[in-house]
Amino acid sequence: MTISYEQDIVAWASEQARLIRAGRFELLDLAHIAEEIEDVGKSEQRELANRMALLLAHLLKWQYQPDRQGSSWKNTIREQRKALSRRLENTPSLKASLNDRGWWDDAWLDAREAADKETQLGFDIFPEACPWTSDEVLGDWLPG
């Protein structure tokens, strides 16, 4: 190895790919390769959680501020649903997150905090737990 992981991760990744393609497996930085592969999965899970929190926050705003409902919120809800659907379709293992109570609790907390910040209605006005099913959240439905 001529480029260290800590020195320049992009150059390191390119070098590791070249070594793999050349069959020079004995030169690979296996510990860091394993770490990077695990990070890809974590990144996908974070992306799913961030999109879900954004969707949930908009559903909360839709329900708790009916006088401010508009096409912008509806478009955001529609776009987040599409993006979540694509991500779940392209990475089926992420569907397990939808059955993970801890994952939902984290996404819901982020959604409540975002909705509170954007509406200034007060954090405690929103339910402590998500009142909607994953099918409702991801489906063609709006709270009312």
mmCIF file with all atom_site columns, C-alpha atoms in Angstrom:
data_model
loop_
_atom_site.group_PDB
_atom_site.id
_atom_site.type_symbol
_atom_site.label_atom_id
_atom_site.label_alt_id
_atom_site.label_comp_id
_atom_site.label_asym_id
_atom_site.label_entity_id
_atom_site.label_seq_id
_atom_site.pdbx_PDB_ins_code
_atom_site.Cartn_x
_atom_site.Cartn_y
_atom_site.Cartn_z
_atom_site.occupancy
_atom_site.B_iso_or_equiv
_atom_site.pdbx_formal_charge
_atom_site.auth_seq_id
_atom_site.auth_comp_id
_atom_site.auth_asym_id
_atom_site.auth_atom_id
_atom_site.pdbx_PDB_model_num
ATOM 1   C CA . MET A 1 1   ? 0.000   0.000  0.000   1.00 0.00 ? 1   MET A CA 1
ATOM 2   C CA . THR A 1 2   ? 1.311   3.373  -0.900  1.00 0.00 ? 2   THR A CA 1
ATOM 3   C CA . ILE A 1 3   ? -1.614  5.487  0.292   1.00 0.00 ? 3   ILE A CA 1
ATOM 4   C CA . SER A 1 4   ? -2.881  5.175  3.844   1.00 0.00 ? 4   SER A CA 1
ATOM 5   C CA . TYR A 1 5   ? -6.542  5.200  4.751   1.00 0.00 ? 5   TYR A CA 1
ATOM 6   C CA . GLU A 1 6   ? -5.987  8.085  7.167   1.00 0.00 ? 6   GLU A CA 1
ATOM 7   C CA . GLN A 1 7   ? -3.977  10.083 4.625   1.00 0.00 ? 7   GLN A CA 1
ATOM 8   C CA . ASP A 1 8   ? -6.561  10.313 1.814   1.00 0.00 ? 8   ASP A CA 1
ATOM 9   C CA . ILE A 1 9   ? -9.608  8.064  1.864   1.00 0.00 ? 9   ILE A CA 1
ATOM 10  C CA . VAL A 1 10  ? -10.549 8.758  -1.775  1.00 0.00 ? 10  VAL A CA 1
ATOM 11  C CA . ALA A 1 11  ? -7.088  7.969  -3.103  1.00 0.00 ? 11  ALA A CA 1
ATOM 12  C CA . TRP A 1 12  ? -6.947  4.963  -0.742  1.00 0.00 ? 12  TRP A CA 1
ATOM 13  C CA . ALA A 1 13  ? -10.272 3.645  -2.111  1.00 0.00 ? 13  ALA A CA 1
ATOM 14  C CA . SER A 1 14  ? -9.068  3.996  -5.697  1.00 0.00 ? 14  SER A CA 1
ATOM 15  C CA . GLU A 1 15  ? -5.870  2.166  -4.860  1.00 0.00 ? 15  GLU A CA 1
ATOM 16  C CA . GLN A 1 16  ? -7.759  -0.636 -3.108  1.00 0.00 ? 16  GLN A CA 1
ATOM 17  C CA . ALA A 1 17  ? -10.026 -1.038 -6.152  1.00 0.00 ? 17  ALA A CA 1
ATOM 18  C CA . ARG A 1 18  ? -6.975  -1.219 -8.452  1.00 0.00 ? 18  ARG A CA 1
ATOM 19  C CA . LEU A 1 19  ? -5.390  -3.847 -6.215  1.00 0.00 ? 19  LEU A CA 1
ATOM 20  C CA . ILE A 1 20  ? -8.563  -5.950 -6.246  1.00 0.00 ? 20  ILE A CA 1
ATOM 21  C CA . ARG A 1 21  ? -8.850  -5.741 -10.034 1.00 0.00 ? 21  ARG A CA 1
ATOM 22  C CA . ALA A 1 22  ? -5.196  -6.703 -10.371 1.00 0.00 ? 22  ALA A CA 1
ATOM 23  C CA . GLY A 1 23  ? -5.670  -9.692 -8.058  1.00 0.00 ? 23  GLY A CA 1
ATOM 24  C CA . ARG A 1 24  ? -3.134  -8.318 -5.543  1.00 0.00 ? 24  ARG A CA 1
ATOM 25  C CA . PHE A 1 25  ? -5.189  -9.412 -2.548  1.00 0.00 ? 25  PHE A CA 1
ATOM 26  C CA . GLU A 1 26  ? -2.170  -9.721 -0.259  1.00 0.00 ? 26  GLU A CA 1
ATOM 27  C CA . LEU A 1 27  ? -1.719  -5.937 -0.466  1.00 0.00 ? 27  LEU A CA 1
ATOM 28  C CA . LEU A 1 28  ? -5.277  -5.051 0.524   1.00 0.00 ? 28  LEU A CA 1
ATOM 29  C CA . ASP A 1 29  ? -6.085  -3.088 3.683   1.00 0.00 ? 29  ASP A CA 1
ATOM 30  C CA . LEU A 1 30  ? -8.744  -5.590 4.778   1.00 0.00 ? 30  LEU A CA 1
ATOM 31  C CA . ALA A 1 31  ? -9.572  -4.010 8.133   1.00 0.00 ? 31  ALA A CA 1
ATOM 32  C CA . HIS A 1 32  ? -10.433 -0.665 6.573   1.00 0.00 ? 32  HIS A CA 1
ATOM 33  C CA . ILE A 1 33  ? -12.208 -2.273 3.619   1.00 0.00 ? 33  ILE A CA 1
ATOM 34  C CA . ALA A 1 34  ? -14.467 -4.150 6.062   1.00 0.00 ? 34  ALA A CA 1
ATOM 35  C CA . GLU A 1 35  ? -15.093 -0.913 7.969   1.00 0.00 ? 35  GLU A CA 1
ATOM 36  C CA . GLU A 1 36  ? -16.047 0.919  4.773   1.00 0.00 ? 36  GLU A CA 1
ATOM 37  C CA . ILE A 1 37  ? -18.428 -1.854 3.711   1.00 0.00 ? 37  ILE A CA 1
ATOM 38  C CA . GLU A 1 38  ? -20.168 -1.675 7.102   1.00 0.00 ? 38  GLU A CA 1
ATOM 39  C CA . ASP A 1 39  ? -20.370 2.102  6.784   1.00 0.00 ? 39  ASP A CA 1
ATOM 40  C CA . VAL A 1 40  ? -22.229 1.768  3.483   1.00 0.00 ? 40  VAL A CA 1
ATOM 41  C CA . GLY A 1 41  ? -25.003 -0.103 5.291   1.00 0.00 ? 41  GLY A CA 1
ATOM 42  C CA . LYS A 1 42  ? -25.095 2.434  8.096   1.00 0.00 ? 42  LYS A CA 1
ATOM 43  C CA . SER A 1 43  ? -25.254 5.257  5.572   1.00 0.00 ? 43  SER A CA 1
ATOM 44  C CA . GLU A 1 44  ? -28.230 3.637  3.847   1.00 0.00 ? 44  GLU A CA 1
ATOM 45  C CA . GLN A 1 45  ? -30.004 3.267  7.193   1.00 0.00 ? 45  GLN A CA 1
ATOM 46  C CA . ARG A 1 46  ? -29.311 6.917  8.087   1.00 0.00 ? 46  ARG A CA 1
ATOM 47  C CA . GLU A 1 47  ? -30.664 8.043  4.725   1.00 0.00 ? 47  GLU A CA 1
ATOM 48  C CA . LEU A 1 48  ? -33.833 6.018  5.250   1.00 0.00 ? 48  LEU A CA 1
ATOM 49  C CA . ALA A 1 49  ? -34.286 7.425  8.777   1.00 0.00 ? 49  ALA A CA 1
ATOM 50  C CA . ASN A 1 50  ? -33.675 11.013 7.632   1.00 0.00 ? 50  ASN A CA 1
ATOM 51  C CA . ARG A 1 51  ? -36.192 10.727 4.815   1.00 0.00 ? 51  ARG A CA 1
ATOM 52  C CA . MET A 1 52  ? -38.723 9.085  7.128   1.00 0.00 ? 52  MET A CA 1
ATOM 53  C CA . ALA A 1 53  ? -38.296 11.820 9.746   1.00 0.00 ? 53  ALA A CA 1
ATOM 54  C CA . LEU A 1 54  ? -38.813 14.487 7.083   1.00 0.00 ? 54  LEU A CA 1
ATOM 55  C CA . LEU A 1 55  ? -41.947 12.729 5.847   1.00 0.00 ? 55  LEU A CA 1
ATOM 56  C CA . LEU A 1 56  ? -43.299 12.284 9.374   1.00 0.00 ? 56  LEU A CA 1
ATOM 57  C CA . ALA A 1 57  ? -42.599 15.932 10.229  1.00 0.00 ? 57  ALA A CA 1
ATOM 58  C CA . HIS A 1 58  ? -44.591 17.036 7.192   1.00 0.00 ? 58  HIS A CA 1
ATOM 59  C CA . LEU A 1 59  ? -47.440 14.697 8.106   1.00 0.00 ? 59  LEU A CA 1
ATOM 60  C CA . LEU A 1 60  ? -47.450 16.233 11.589  1.00 0.00 ? 60  LEU A CA 1
ATOM 61  C CA . LYS A 1 61  ? -47.494 19.744 10.149  1.00 0.00 ? 61  LYS A CA 1
ATOM 62  C CA . TRP A 1 62  ? -50.315 18.691 7.813   1.00 0.00 ? 62  TRP A CA 1
ATOM 63  C CA . GLN A 1 63  ? -52.388 17.389 10.730  1.00 0.00 ? 63  GLN A CA 1
ATOM 64  C CA . TYR A 1 64  ? -51.635 20.120 13.258  1.00 0.00 ? 64  TYR A CA 1
ATOM 65  C CA . GLN A 1 65  ? -51.694 23.136 10.966  1.00 0.00 ? 65  GLN A CA 1
ATOM 66  C CA . PRO A 1 66  ? -54.617 22.509 8.609   1.00 0.00 ? 66  PRO A CA 1
ATOM 67  C CA . ASP A 1 67  ? -54.881 26.216 7.826   1.00 0.00 ? 67  ASP A CA 1
ATOM 68  C CA . ARG A 1 68  ? -51.348 26.149 6.357   1.00 0.00 ? 68  ARG A CA 1
ATOM 69  C CA . GLN A 1 69  ? -51.759 23.048 4.203   1.00 0.00 ? 69  GLN A CA 1
ATOM 70  C CA . GLY A 1 70  ? -50.567 23.721 0.702   1.00 0.00 ? 70  GLY A CA 1
ATOM 71  C CA . SER A 1 71  ? -49.092 22.280 -2.434  1.00 0.00 ? 71  SER A CA 1
ATOM 72  C CA . SER A 1 72  ? -45.531 22.664 -1.118  1.00 0.00 ? 72  SER A CA 1
ATOM 73  C CA . TRP A 1 73  ? -46.180 20.378 1.859   1.00 0.00 ? 73  TRP A CA 1
ATOM 74  C CA . LYS A 1 74  ? -48.138 17.950 -0.321  1.00 0.00 ? 74  LYS A CA 1
ATOM 75  C CA . ASN A 1 75  ? -45.258 17.841 -2.835  1.00 0.00 ? 75  ASN A CA 1
ATOM 76  C CA . THR A 1 76  ? -42.719 17.195 -0.078  1.00 0.00 ? 76  THR A CA 1
ATOM 77  C CA . ILE A 1 77  ? -44.857 14.375 1.296   1.00 0.00 ? 77  ILE A CA 1
ATOM 78  C CA . ARG A 1 78  ? -45.260 12.859 -2.178  1.00 0.00 ? 78  ARG A CA 1
ATOM 79  C CA . GLU A 1 79  ? -41.539 13.170 -3.003  1.00 0.00 ? 79  GLU A CA 1
ATOM 80  C CA . GLN A 1 80  ? -40.397 11.658 0.299   1.00 0.00 ? 80  GLN A CA 1
ATOM 81  C CA . ARG A 1 81  ? -42.792 8.760  -0.154  1.00 0.00 ? 81  ARG A CA 1
ATOM 82  C CA . LYS A 1 82  ? -41.421 8.138  -3.645  1.00 0.00 ? 82  LYS A CA 1
ATOM 83  C CA . ALA A 1 83  ? -37.821 8.341  -2.434  1.00 0.00 ? 83  ALA A CA 1
ATOM 84  C CA . LEU A 1 84  ? -38.516 6.002  0.492   1.00 0.00 ? 84  LEU A CA 1
ATOM 85  C CA . SER A 1 85  ? -40.298 3.549  -1.789  1.00 0.00 ? 85  SER A CA 1
ATOM 86  C CA . ARG A 1 86  ? -37.375 3.532  -4.235  1.00 0.00 ? 86  ARG A CA 1
ATOM 87  C CA . ARG A 1 87  ? -34.837 3.076  -1.444  1.00 0.00 ? 87  ARG A CA 1
ATOM 88  C CA . LEU A 1 88  ? -36.814 0.187  0.056   1.00 0.00 ? 88  LEU A CA 1
ATOM 89  C CA . GLU A 1 89  ? -37.234 -1.399 -3.375  1.00 0.00 ? 89  GLU A CA 1
ATOM 90  C CA . ASN A 1 90  ? -33.538 -1.044 -4.250  1.00 0.00 ? 90  ASN A CA 1
ATOM 91  C CA . THR A 1 91  ? -32.333 -2.194 -0.825  1.00 0.00 ? 91  THR A CA 1
ATOM 92  C CA . PRO A 1 92  ? -34.884 -4.724 0.450   1.00 0.00 ? 92  PRO A CA 1
ATOM 93  C CA . SER A 1 93  ? -32.953 -5.422 3.666   1.00 0.00 ? 93  SER A CA 1
ATOM 94  C CA . LEU A 1 94  ? -33.862 -1.905 4.817   1.00 0.00 ? 94  LEU A CA 1
ATOM 95  C CA . LYS A 1 95  ? -37.500 -3.022 5.133   1.00 0.00 ? 95  LYS A CA 1
ATOM 96  C CA . ALA A 1 96  ? -36.546 -4.622 8.451   1.00 0.00 ? 96  ALA A CA 1
ATOM 97  C CA . SER A 1 97  ? -36.191 -1.092 9.844   1.00 0.00 ? 97  SER A CA 1
ATOM 98  C CA . LEU A 1 98  ? -39.933 -0.589 9.394   1.00 0.00 ? 98  LEU A CA 1
ATOM 99  C CA . ASN A 1 99  ? -40.504 -3.358 11.969  1.00 0.00 ? 99  ASN A CA 1
ATOM 100 C CA . ASP A 1 100 ? -37.876 -2.076 14.405  1.00 0.00 ? 100 ASP A CA 1
ATOM 101 C CA . ARG A 1 101 ? -39.491 -0.178 17.290  1.00 0.00 ? 101 ARG A CA 1
ATOM 102 C CA . GLY A 1 102 ? -36.221 1.556  18.209  1.00 0.00 ? 102 GLY A CA 1
ATOM 103 C CA . TRP A 1 103 ? -35.723 2.761  14.635  1.00 0.00 ? 103 TRP A CA 1
ATOM 104 C CA . TRP A 1 104 ? -39.286 4.149  14.534  1.00 0.00 ? 104 TRP A CA 1
ATOM 105 C CA . ASP A 1 105 ? -38.835 5.816  17.923  1.00 0.00 ? 105 ASP A CA 1
ATOM 106 C CA . ASP A 1 106 ? -35.683 7.582  16.697  1.00 0.00 ? 106 ASP A CA 1
ATOM 107 C CA . ALA A 1 107 ? -37.303 8.681  13.423  1.00 0.00 ? 107 ALA A CA 1
ATOM 108 C CA . TRP A 1 108 ? -40.403 9.849  15.295  1.00 0.00 ? 108 TRP A CA 1
ATOM 109 C CA . LEU A 1 109 ? -38.361 11.846 17.811  1.00 0.00 ? 109 LEU A CA 1
ATOM 110 C CA . ASP A 1 110 ? -36.509 13.552 14.943  1.00 0.00 ? 110 ASP A CA 1
ATOM 111 C CA . ALA A 1 111 ? -39.852 14.258 13.244  1.00 0.00 ? 111 ALA A CA 1
ATOM 112 C CA . ARG A 1 112 ? -41.375 15.749 16.404  1.00 0.00 ? 112 ARG A CA 1
ATOM 113 C CA . GLU A 1 113 ? -38.328 17.955 16.924  1.00 0.00 ? 113 GLU A CA 1
ATOM 114 C CA . ALA A 1 114 ? -38.432 19.154 13.305  1.00 0.00 ? 114 ALA A CA 1
ATOM 115 C CA . ALA A 1 115 ? -42.182 19.780 13.422  1.00 0.00 ? 115 ALA A CA 1
ATOM 116 C CA . ASP A 1 116 ? -41.802 21.679 16.701  1.00 0.00 ? 116 ASP A CA 1
ATOM 117 C CA . LYS A 1 117 ? -39.008 23.812 15.280  1.00 0.00 ? 117 LYS A CA 1
ATOM 118 C CA . GLU A 1 118 ? -40.942 24.601 12.095  1.00 0.00 ? 118 GLU A CA 1
ATOM 119 C CA . THR A 1 119 ? -44.381 25.160 13.654  1.00 0.00 ? 119 THR A CA 1
ATOM 120 C CA . GLN A 1 120 ? -43.444 26.418 17.117  1.00 0.00 ? 120 GLN A CA 1
ATOM 121 C CA . LEU A 1 121 ? -46.591 24.731 18.414  1.00 0.00 ? 121 LEU A CA 1
ATOM 122 C CA . GLY A 1 122 ? -44.635 23.094 21.220  1.00 0.00 ? 122 GLY A CA 1
ATOM 123 C CA . PHE A 1 123 ? -42.923 19.718 21.281  1.00 0.00 ? 123 PHE A CA 1
ATOM 124 C CA . ASP A 1 124 ? -45.453 18.193 23.702  1.00 0.00 ? 124 ASP A CA 1
ATOM 125 C CA . ILE A 1 125 ? -48.418 18.841 21.408  1.00 0.00 ? 125 ILE A CA 1
ATOM 126 C CA . PHE A 1 126 ? -47.277 15.972 19.205  1.00 0.00 ? 126 PHE A CA 1
ATOM 127 C CA . PRO A 1 127 ? -47.899 12.359 20.307  1.00 0.00 ? 127 PRO A CA 1
ATOM 128 C CA . GLU A 1 128 ? -45.043 10.576 22.059  1.00 0.00 ? 128 GLU A CA 1
ATOM 129 C CA . ALA A 1 129 ? -45.286 7.641  19.644  1.00 0.00 ? 129 ALA A CA 1
ATOM 130 C CA . CYS A 1 130 ? -46.140 7.590  15.975  1.00 0.00 ? 130 CYS A CA 1
ATOM 131 C CA . PRO A 1 131 ? -49.921 7.114  15.703  1.00 0.00 ? 131 PRO A CA 1
ATOM 132 C CA . TRP A 1 132 ? -49.746 5.886  12.110  1.00 0.00 ? 132 TRP A CA 1
ATOM 133 C CA . THR A 1 133 ? -48.822 2.540  10.637  1.00 0.00 ? 133 THR A CA 1
ATOM 134 C CA . SER A 1 134 ? -45.971 2.235  8.174   1.00 0.00 ? 134 SER A CA 1
ATOM 135 C CA . ASP A 1 135 ? -48.553 1.449  5.480   1.00 0.00 ? 135 ASP A CA 1
ATOM 136 C CA . GLU A 1 136 ? -50.333 4.725  6.206   1.00 0.00 ? 136 GLU A CA 1
ATOM 137 C CA . VAL A 1 137 ? -47.113 6.720  6.337   1.00 0.00 ? 137 VAL A CA 1
ATOM 138 C CA . LEU A 1 138 ? -45.853 5.282  3.049   1.00 0.00 ? 138 LEU A CA 1
ATOM 139 C CA . GLY A 1 139 ? -49.246 5.084  1.348   1.00 0.00 ? 139 GLY A CA 1
ATOM 140 C CA . ASP A 1 140 ? -51.443 7.576  -0.451  1.00 0.00 ? 140 ASP A CA 1
ATOM 141 C CA . TRP A 1 141 ? -52.975 9.049  2.674   1.00 0.00 ? 141 TRP A CA 1
ATOM 142 C CA . LEU A 1 142 ? -52.937 12.288 4.616   1.00 0.00 ? 142 LEU A CA 1
ATOM 143 C CA . PRO A 1 143 ? -53.818 12.714 8.289   1.00 0.00 ? 143 PRO A CA 1
ATOM 144 C CA . GLY A 1 144 ? -56.805 14.787 9.058   1.00 0.00 ? 144 GLY A CA 1
#
